[in-house]
Each structure stands twice: as C-alpha cells, then as structure tokens.
Short mmCIF file of C-alpha atoms in Angstrom, two decimals:
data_model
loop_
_atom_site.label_atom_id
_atom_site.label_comp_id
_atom_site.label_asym_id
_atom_site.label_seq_id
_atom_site.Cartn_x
_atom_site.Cartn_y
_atom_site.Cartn_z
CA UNK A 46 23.86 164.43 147.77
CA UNK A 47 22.58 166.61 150.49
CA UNK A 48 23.71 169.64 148.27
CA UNK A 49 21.66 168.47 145.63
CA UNK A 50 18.34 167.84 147.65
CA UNK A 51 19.08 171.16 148.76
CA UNK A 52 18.78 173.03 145.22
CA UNK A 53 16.06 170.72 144.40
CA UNK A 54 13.75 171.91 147.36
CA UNK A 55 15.15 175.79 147.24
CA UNK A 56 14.00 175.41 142.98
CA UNK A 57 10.45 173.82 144.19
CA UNK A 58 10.08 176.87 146.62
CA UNK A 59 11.31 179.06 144.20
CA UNK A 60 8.27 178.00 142.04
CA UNK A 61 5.48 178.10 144.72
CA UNK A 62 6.74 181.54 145.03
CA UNK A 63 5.56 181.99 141.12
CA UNK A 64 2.56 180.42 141.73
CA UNK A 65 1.88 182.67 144.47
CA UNK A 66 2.33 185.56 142.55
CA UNK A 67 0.45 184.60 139.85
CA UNK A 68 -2.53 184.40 142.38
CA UNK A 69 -2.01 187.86 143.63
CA UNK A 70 -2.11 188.72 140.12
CA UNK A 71 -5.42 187.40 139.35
CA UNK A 72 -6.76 189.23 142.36
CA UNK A 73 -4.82 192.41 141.71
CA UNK A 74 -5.70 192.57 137.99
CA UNK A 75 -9.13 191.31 138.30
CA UNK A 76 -8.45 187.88 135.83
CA UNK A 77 -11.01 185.30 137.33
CA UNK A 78 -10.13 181.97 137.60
CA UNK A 79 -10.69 179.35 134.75
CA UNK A 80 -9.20 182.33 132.69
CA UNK A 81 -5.85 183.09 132.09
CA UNK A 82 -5.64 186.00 129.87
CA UNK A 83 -6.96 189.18 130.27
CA UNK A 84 -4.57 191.19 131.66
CA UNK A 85 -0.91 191.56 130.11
CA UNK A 86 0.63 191.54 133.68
CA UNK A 87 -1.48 188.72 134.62
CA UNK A 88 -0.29 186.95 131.73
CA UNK A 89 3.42 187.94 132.28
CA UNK A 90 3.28 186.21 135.73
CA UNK A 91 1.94 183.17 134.57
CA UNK A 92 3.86 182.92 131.66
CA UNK A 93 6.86 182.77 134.16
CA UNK A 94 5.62 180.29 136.64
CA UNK A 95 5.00 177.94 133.39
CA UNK A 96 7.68 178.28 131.80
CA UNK A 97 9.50 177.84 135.33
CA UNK A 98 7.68 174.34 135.50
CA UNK A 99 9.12 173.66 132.04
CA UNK A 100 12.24 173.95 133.39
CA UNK A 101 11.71 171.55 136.40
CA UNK A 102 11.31 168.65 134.37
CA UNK A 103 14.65 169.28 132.88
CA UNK A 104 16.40 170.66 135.87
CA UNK A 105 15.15 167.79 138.84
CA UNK A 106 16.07 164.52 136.72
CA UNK A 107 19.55 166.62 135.38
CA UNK A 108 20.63 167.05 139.35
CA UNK A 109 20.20 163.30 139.62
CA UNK A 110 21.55 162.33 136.55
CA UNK A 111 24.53 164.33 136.84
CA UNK A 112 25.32 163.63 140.46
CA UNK A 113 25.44 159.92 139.68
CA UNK A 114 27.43 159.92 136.92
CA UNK A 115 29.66 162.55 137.53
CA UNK A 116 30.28 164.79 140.83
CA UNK A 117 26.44 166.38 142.92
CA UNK A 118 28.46 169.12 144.33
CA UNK A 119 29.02 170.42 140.32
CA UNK A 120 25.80 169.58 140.15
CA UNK A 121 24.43 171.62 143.31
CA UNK A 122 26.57 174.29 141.69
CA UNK A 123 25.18 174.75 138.15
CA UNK A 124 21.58 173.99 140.21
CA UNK A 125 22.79 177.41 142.16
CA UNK A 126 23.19 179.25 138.92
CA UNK A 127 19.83 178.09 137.55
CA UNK A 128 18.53 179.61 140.54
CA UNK A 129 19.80 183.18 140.23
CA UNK A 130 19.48 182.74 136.35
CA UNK A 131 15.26 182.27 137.15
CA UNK A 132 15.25 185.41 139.24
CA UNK A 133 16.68 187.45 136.58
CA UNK A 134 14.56 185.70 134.11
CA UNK A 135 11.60 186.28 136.02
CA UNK A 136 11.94 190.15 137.00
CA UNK A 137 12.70 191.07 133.57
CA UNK A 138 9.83 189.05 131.88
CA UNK A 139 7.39 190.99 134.24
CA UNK A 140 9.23 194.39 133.32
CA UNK A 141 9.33 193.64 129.83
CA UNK A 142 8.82 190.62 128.29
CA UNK A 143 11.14 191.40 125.30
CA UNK A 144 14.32 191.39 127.58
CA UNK A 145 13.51 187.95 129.08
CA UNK A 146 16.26 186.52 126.79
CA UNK A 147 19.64 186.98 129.49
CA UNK A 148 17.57 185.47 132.76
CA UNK A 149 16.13 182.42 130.41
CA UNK A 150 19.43 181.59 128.60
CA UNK A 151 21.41 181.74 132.43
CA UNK A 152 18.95 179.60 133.93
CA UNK A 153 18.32 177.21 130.80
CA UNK A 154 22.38 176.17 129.97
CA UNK A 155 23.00 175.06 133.33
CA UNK A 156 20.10 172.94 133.11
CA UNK A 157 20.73 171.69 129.28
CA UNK A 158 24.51 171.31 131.03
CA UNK A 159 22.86 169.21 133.68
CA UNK A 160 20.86 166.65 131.03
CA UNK A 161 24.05 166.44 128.36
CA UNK A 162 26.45 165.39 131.06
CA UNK A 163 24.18 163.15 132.95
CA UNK A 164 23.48 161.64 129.26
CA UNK A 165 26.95 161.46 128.02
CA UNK A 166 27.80 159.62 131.52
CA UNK A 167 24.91 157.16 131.48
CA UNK A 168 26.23 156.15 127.93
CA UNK A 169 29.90 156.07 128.46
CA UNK A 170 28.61 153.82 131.46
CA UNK A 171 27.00 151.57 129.25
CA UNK A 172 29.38 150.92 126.97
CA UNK A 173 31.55 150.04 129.64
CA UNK A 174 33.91 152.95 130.08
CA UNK B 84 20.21 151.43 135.13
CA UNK B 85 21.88 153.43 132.73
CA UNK B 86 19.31 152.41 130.19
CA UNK B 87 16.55 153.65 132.24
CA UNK B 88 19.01 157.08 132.57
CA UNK B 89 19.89 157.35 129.19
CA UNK B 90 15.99 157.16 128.25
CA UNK B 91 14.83 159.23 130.83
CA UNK B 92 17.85 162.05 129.43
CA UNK B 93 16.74 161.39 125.46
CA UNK B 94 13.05 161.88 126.86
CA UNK B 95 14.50 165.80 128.33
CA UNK B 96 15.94 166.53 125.00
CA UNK B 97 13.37 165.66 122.93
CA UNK B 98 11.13 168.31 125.24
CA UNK B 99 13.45 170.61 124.79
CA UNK B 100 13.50 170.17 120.72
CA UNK B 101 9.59 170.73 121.59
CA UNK B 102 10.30 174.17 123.40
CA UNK B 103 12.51 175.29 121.19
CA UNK B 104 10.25 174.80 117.98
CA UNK B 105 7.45 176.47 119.71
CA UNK B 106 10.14 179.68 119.96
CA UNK B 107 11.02 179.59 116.67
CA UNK B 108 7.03 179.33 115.92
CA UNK B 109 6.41 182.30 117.62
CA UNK B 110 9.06 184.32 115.92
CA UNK B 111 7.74 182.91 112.42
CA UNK B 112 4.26 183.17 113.42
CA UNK B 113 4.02 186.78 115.06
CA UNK B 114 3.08 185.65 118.31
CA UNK B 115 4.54 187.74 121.08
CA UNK B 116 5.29 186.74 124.84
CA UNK B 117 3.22 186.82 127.09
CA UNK B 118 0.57 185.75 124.67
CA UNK B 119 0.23 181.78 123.67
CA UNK B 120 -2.71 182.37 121.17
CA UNK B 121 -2.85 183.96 117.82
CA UNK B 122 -1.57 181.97 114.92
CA UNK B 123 -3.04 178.49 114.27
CA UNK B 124 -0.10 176.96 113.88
CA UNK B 125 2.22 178.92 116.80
CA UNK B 126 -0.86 176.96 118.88
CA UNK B 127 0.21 173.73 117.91
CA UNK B 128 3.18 173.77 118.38
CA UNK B 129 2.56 175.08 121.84
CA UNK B 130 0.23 172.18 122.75
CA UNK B 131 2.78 169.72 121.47
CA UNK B 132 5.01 170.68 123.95
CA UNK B 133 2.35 171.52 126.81
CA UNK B 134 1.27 168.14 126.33
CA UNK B 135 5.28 166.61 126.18
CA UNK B 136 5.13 168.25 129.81
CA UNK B 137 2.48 166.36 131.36
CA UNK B 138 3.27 163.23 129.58
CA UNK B 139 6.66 163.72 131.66
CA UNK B 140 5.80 163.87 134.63
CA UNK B 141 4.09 160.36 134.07
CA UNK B 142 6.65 159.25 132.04
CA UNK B 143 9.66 159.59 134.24
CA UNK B 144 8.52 158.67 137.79
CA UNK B 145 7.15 155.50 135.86
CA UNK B 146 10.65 154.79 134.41
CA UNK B 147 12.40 154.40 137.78
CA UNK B 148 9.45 153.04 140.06
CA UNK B 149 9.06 149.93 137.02
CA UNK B 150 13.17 149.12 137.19
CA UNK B 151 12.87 149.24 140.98
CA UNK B 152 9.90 146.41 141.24
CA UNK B 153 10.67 144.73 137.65
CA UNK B 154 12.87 145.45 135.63
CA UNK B 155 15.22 148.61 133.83
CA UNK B 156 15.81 146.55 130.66
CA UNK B 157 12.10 146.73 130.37
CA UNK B 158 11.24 149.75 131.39
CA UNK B 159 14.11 151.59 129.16
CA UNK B 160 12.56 149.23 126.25
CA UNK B 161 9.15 151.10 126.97
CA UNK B 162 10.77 154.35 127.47
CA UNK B 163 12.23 153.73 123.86
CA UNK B 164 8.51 153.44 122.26
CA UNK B 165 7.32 156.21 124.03
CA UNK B 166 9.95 158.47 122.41
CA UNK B 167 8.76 157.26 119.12
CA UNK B 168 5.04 157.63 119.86
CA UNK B 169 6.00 161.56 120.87
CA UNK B 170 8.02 161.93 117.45
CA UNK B 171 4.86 160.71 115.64
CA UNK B 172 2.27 162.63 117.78
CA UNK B 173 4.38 166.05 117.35
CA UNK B 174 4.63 165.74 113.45
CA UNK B 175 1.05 164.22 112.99
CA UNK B 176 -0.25 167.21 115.68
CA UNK B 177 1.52 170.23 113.37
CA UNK B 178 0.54 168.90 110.32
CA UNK B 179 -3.43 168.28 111.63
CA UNK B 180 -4.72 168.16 115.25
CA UNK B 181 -7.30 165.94 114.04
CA UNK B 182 -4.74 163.24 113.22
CA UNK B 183 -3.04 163.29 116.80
CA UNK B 184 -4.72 160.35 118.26
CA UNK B 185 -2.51 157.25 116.75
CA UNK B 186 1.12 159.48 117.98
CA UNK B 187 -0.88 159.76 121.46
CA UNK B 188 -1.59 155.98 122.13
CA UNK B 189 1.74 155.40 121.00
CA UNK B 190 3.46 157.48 123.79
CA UNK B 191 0.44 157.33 126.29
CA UNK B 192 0.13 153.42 126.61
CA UNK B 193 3.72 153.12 127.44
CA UNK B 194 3.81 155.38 130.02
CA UNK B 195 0.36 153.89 131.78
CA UNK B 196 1.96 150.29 131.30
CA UNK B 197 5.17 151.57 133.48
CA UNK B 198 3.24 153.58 136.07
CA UNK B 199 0.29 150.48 136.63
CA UNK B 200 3.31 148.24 136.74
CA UNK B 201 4.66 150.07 139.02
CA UNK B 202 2.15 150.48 141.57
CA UNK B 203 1.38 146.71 141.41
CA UNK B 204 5.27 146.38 142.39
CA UNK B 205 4.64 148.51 145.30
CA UNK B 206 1.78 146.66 146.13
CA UNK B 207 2.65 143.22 146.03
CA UNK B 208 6.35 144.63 148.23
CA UNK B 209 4.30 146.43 150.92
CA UNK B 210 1.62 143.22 151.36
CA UNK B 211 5.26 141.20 151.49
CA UNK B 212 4.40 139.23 148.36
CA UNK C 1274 9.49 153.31 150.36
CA UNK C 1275 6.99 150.64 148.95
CA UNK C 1276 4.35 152.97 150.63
CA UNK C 1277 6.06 156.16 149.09
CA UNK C 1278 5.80 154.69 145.67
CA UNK C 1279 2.35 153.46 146.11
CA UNK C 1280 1.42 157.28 146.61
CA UNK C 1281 3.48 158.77 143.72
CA UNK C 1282 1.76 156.10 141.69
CA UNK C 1283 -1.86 157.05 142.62
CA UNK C 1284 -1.29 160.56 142.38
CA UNK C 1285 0.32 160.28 138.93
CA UNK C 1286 -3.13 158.02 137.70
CA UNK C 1287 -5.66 160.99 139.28
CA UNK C 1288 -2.89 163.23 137.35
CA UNK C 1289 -4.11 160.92 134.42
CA UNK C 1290 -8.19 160.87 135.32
CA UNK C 1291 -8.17 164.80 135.14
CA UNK C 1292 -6.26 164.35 131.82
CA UNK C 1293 -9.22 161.83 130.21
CA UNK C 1294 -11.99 164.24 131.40
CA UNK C 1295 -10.18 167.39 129.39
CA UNK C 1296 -10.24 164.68 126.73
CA UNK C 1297 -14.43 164.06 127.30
CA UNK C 1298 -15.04 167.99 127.93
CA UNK C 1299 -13.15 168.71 124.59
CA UNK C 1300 -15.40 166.47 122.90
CA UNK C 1301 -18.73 167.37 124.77
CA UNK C 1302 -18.53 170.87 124.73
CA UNK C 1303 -16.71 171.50 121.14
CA UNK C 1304 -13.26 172.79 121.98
CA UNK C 1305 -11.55 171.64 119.32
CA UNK C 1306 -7.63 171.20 119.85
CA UNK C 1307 -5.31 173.22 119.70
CA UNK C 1308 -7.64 175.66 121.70
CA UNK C 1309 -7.96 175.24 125.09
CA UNK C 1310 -10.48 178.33 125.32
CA UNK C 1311 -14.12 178.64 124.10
CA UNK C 1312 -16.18 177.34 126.62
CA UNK C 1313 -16.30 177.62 130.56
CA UNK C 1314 -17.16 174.30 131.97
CA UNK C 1315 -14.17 172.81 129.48
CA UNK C 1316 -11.86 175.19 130.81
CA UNK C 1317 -12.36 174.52 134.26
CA UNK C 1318 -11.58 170.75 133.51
CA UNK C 1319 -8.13 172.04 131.77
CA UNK C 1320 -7.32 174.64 134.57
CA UNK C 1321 -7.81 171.59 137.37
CA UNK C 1322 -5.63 169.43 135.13
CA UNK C 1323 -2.62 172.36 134.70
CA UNK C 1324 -2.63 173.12 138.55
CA UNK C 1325 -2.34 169.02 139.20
CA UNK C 1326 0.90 169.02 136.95
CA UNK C 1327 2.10 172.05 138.79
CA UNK C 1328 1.57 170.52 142.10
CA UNK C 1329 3.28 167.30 141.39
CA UNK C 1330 6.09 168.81 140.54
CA UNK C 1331 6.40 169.61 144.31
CA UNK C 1332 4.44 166.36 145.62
CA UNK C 1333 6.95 164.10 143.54
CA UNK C 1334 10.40 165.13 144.80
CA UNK C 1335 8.81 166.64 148.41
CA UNK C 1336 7.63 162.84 148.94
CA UNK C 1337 10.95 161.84 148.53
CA UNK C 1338 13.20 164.24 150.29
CA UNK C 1339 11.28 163.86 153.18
CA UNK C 1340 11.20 160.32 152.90
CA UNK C 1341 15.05 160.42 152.87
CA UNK C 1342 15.89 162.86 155.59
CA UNK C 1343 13.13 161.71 157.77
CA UNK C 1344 10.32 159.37 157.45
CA UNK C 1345 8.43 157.10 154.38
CA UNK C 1346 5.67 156.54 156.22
CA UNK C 1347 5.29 159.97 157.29
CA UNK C 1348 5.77 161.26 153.56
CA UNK C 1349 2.99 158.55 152.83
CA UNK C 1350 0.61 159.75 154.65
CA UNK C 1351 1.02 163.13 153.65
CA UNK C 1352 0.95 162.23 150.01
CA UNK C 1353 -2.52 160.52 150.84
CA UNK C 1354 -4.00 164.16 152.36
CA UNK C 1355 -2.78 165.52 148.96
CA UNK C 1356 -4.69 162.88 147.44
CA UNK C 1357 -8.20 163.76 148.68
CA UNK C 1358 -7.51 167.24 148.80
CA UNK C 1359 -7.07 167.17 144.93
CA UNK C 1360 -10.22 165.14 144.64
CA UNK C 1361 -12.20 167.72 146.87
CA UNK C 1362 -10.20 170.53 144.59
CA UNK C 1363 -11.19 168.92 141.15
CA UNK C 1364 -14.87 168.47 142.23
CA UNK C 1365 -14.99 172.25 143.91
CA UNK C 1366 -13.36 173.57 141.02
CA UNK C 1367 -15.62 172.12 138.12
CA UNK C 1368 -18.94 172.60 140.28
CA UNK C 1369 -17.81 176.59 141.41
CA UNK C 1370 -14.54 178.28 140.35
CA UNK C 1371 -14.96 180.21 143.46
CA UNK C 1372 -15.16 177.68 145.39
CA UNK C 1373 -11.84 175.70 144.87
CA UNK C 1374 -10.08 176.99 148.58
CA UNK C 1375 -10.50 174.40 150.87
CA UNK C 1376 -9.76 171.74 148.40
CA UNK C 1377 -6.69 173.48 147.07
CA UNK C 1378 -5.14 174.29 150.80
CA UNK C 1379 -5.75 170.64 151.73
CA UNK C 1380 -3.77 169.66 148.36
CA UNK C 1381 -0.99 172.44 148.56
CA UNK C 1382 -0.74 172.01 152.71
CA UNK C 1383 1.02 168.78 152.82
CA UNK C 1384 3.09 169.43 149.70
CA UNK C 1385 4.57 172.55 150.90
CA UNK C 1386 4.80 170.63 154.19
CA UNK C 1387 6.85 167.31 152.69
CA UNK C 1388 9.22 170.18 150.80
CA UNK C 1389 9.92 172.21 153.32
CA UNK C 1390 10.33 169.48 155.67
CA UNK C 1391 12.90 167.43 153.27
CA UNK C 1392 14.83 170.91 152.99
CA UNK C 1393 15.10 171.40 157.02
CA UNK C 1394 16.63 167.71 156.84
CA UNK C 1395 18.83 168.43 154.06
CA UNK C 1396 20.15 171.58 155.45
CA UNK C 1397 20.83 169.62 158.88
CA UNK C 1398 22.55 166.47 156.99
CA UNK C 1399 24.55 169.16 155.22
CA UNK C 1400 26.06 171.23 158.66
CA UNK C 1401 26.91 167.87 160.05
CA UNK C 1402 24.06 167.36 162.96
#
C-alpha cells in the first residue's frame, strides 16, 4: 500500500503546484481575486488546476478501490501514468487550449481504469466470487 | 463493505457522466476552453457537475466514516438515495435552475445524515462510550 | 483515529456552512443560478467556498497518510489549525479580498505539512527503514 500512498501524496502535490501557479497568474496578469476571468492565460491556469481537482475525486477513491480488490502496485502504476498524463495535459492546455485532448485522455483512462476495476471487484465480491 | 465500495464507485461514474455532458455541451453550445460562460445552457450543465464535485467530497468521506461507527449496509442504503437525488437534481437543473431545489434535498440530506452520523460515532468512540 | 475522523467530519460541515451562505448570498444579492458572477460580495462567498473544496482535497487524504505513517493525534491537531485558519480565511476573505493571507497560510500550512509529512513516511515504509 505504501506505493499507493505514495502516488496519492505526489498527485496532491502535483495539484498545490496548480494552485500555485494559478496565483502567480493572478499577480502576473493582473486578475484580482474574487474574479476569475479576465485574462485568457489566467483562465488557462485555472481551468487546469480545476479540472485537476475533478480528477482527484476520481483518481484518490480508484487507488483504494483498486488496491483492495485487485493488486496497489497496478494500482500505483496506472496512478504513475495519471501523473505524467496531467503534466502533458497541463503544458499543452496553457500553450493552447485546443490541443489539451492527448494530456487529458492519458491522465483520465488510467483513472476511469482505476474506478471500473475497483467497481467490477467490489461486485464480483459481493456476489460471492 | 463492498456495498459501501460499489456506491462510492457508481457515485465516480455518475460524475463522470456529469463531465462528460458538460463536454459535449460545450461543443454543441460554442463554448470554448478556457471559458465556462457563454451559452445558458453550456452553464448548467457546468454547475451540475461543479456542484456533483463538492457534493463528493461530502459524500464519500461520509460513506466510510458511517460503516466504520454504524453500519455499511446503511450507509450504502443512503449512498443509493443520494445517487437518485443527483439523477433528479441534474435533469430538473438542465431543464430549469429554478426547479433544482427538490433533486438537491434529495442528494444533500443523505450525505449530511452520513457525515453527522459519523462524527457522533467518533464522538461517542473517543469519550469511550 | 476516532480523533482523525472527528476532524475530517468538522471540516467537511464548515465545507458545508460556506456552501449555505453561497446559498443566502445568491438569494440576497440576486445571482441567480447558473451564474456565479454579477455581484462582488456574492462572489467572494463562492470563491471562499471553491478554495475550501480545493483544500480538502489535500486535508482529507494528508490527515490520513500521516495518521498512518506516523501519528493520529498529531494529524488531529493539525487538522484543528486548518480548522481556524479557514474560519479566519472565510471571515478575511468576505470582509477584504486583500486581506485573505494570514488566514489562508494558517489553512494551507498544516495541510501541506500533514501531506508532505505522510509522503516522507511512505517513501521510508517503501525503502524498508
């Protein structure tokens, strides 16, 4: 499990490091805060670090899910792929957000992977198989 | 357990059904990234799922923190209603924000039973009761 | 743990607080949903609410990764800083934008802190020491 708990924090970190970003952003591009437009780079930034906490709620309970009903060091390893998956996601969203598609399909299966096996385990466990 | 897990999974894919309608709303609707205003409806759609996100993060740590001082049957049963409540809320929210408010109890009162229930649980374990 | 779960329970129903007052600004200042722009004072409300969810997606698994590799009680009381930090942050926030620092470091501090501190422990569990 200790490969698990380590995605988990390294995906947490990797979304403070969003958030942080997104803060520069409002200083660099003049956005005050309660807004959140008013800059499309601004925006591009914080579209990432939301849609990147989106993805937590899927990704965090999937680890879990999967490690118990199947194997955590799988787990650990699609967790690894979402990782590079959001890094690829996020560049290209602030580059362009038009070619966001390859980073947010890398870093979404493995999580969608995550929830359908930890649900097709919790049922077949269930039912008593 | 694997009630509670097989909820808390459903509860991931519905959210995801969420996201993915709010992509295929901003295709239909003309609303480009980074932007999350624009088109009426793109904007409901949007909330819907905004909202499915912080009912989530209520919804799940209440799920496990009710089996572990009551009981999973229970709290899976609960689980069960809020998915319906959600269902309701979404297609009641797209067709008129106005009419959101019956969906919303429906899902919210679950999720504040399992969480209140929960923290009694705590309480009564740490005070050794 | 009791003591763990007592804190993700409280911070969950402030989570919930911060939710009803978006509610009552919506309603007193005439943001009508979907929007979540068109008038200041409700915006701060909504923008206090959105950074809560984004933190607890840190407090929530930090509290227990620490708790796991090191110490419940410890995690505890660091979930109970992050407590009245948010409450000095929500207050701050609402009165002065500007002015949202301190509480905001005094929230974020001891989040960053239980995450960082349940990835050391991970990382050591994993190598073996």
């Amino acid at each position: 499990m200790a490969y698990v708990d380590i995605v988990t924090a390294l995906a947490i970190l990797q979304f403070i490091v969003f958030g942080i970003k997104v803060g520069r952003a409002r200083g660099r591009y003049g956005v005050k805060a309660p807004a959140t437009t008013g800059h499309e780079v601004f925006e591009r930034h914080f579209r990432v670090q939301q849609n990147t906490l989106e993805q937590m709620i899927v990704l965090i309970p999937g680890l879990y899910l999967f490690s118990r009903y199947f194997d955590p060091v799988w787990a650990a390893a699609l967790g690894v792929l979402y990782l590079v998956g959001r890094e690829i996601y996020a560049a290209g969203y602030v580059r362009d957000p038009a070619k966001r598609g390859a980073g947010y399909g890398l870093s979404a299966m493995p999580t969608l992977f995550l929830v359908i096996g930890g649900l097709t385990g919790a049922v077949l466990h269930a039912i008593g198989r």
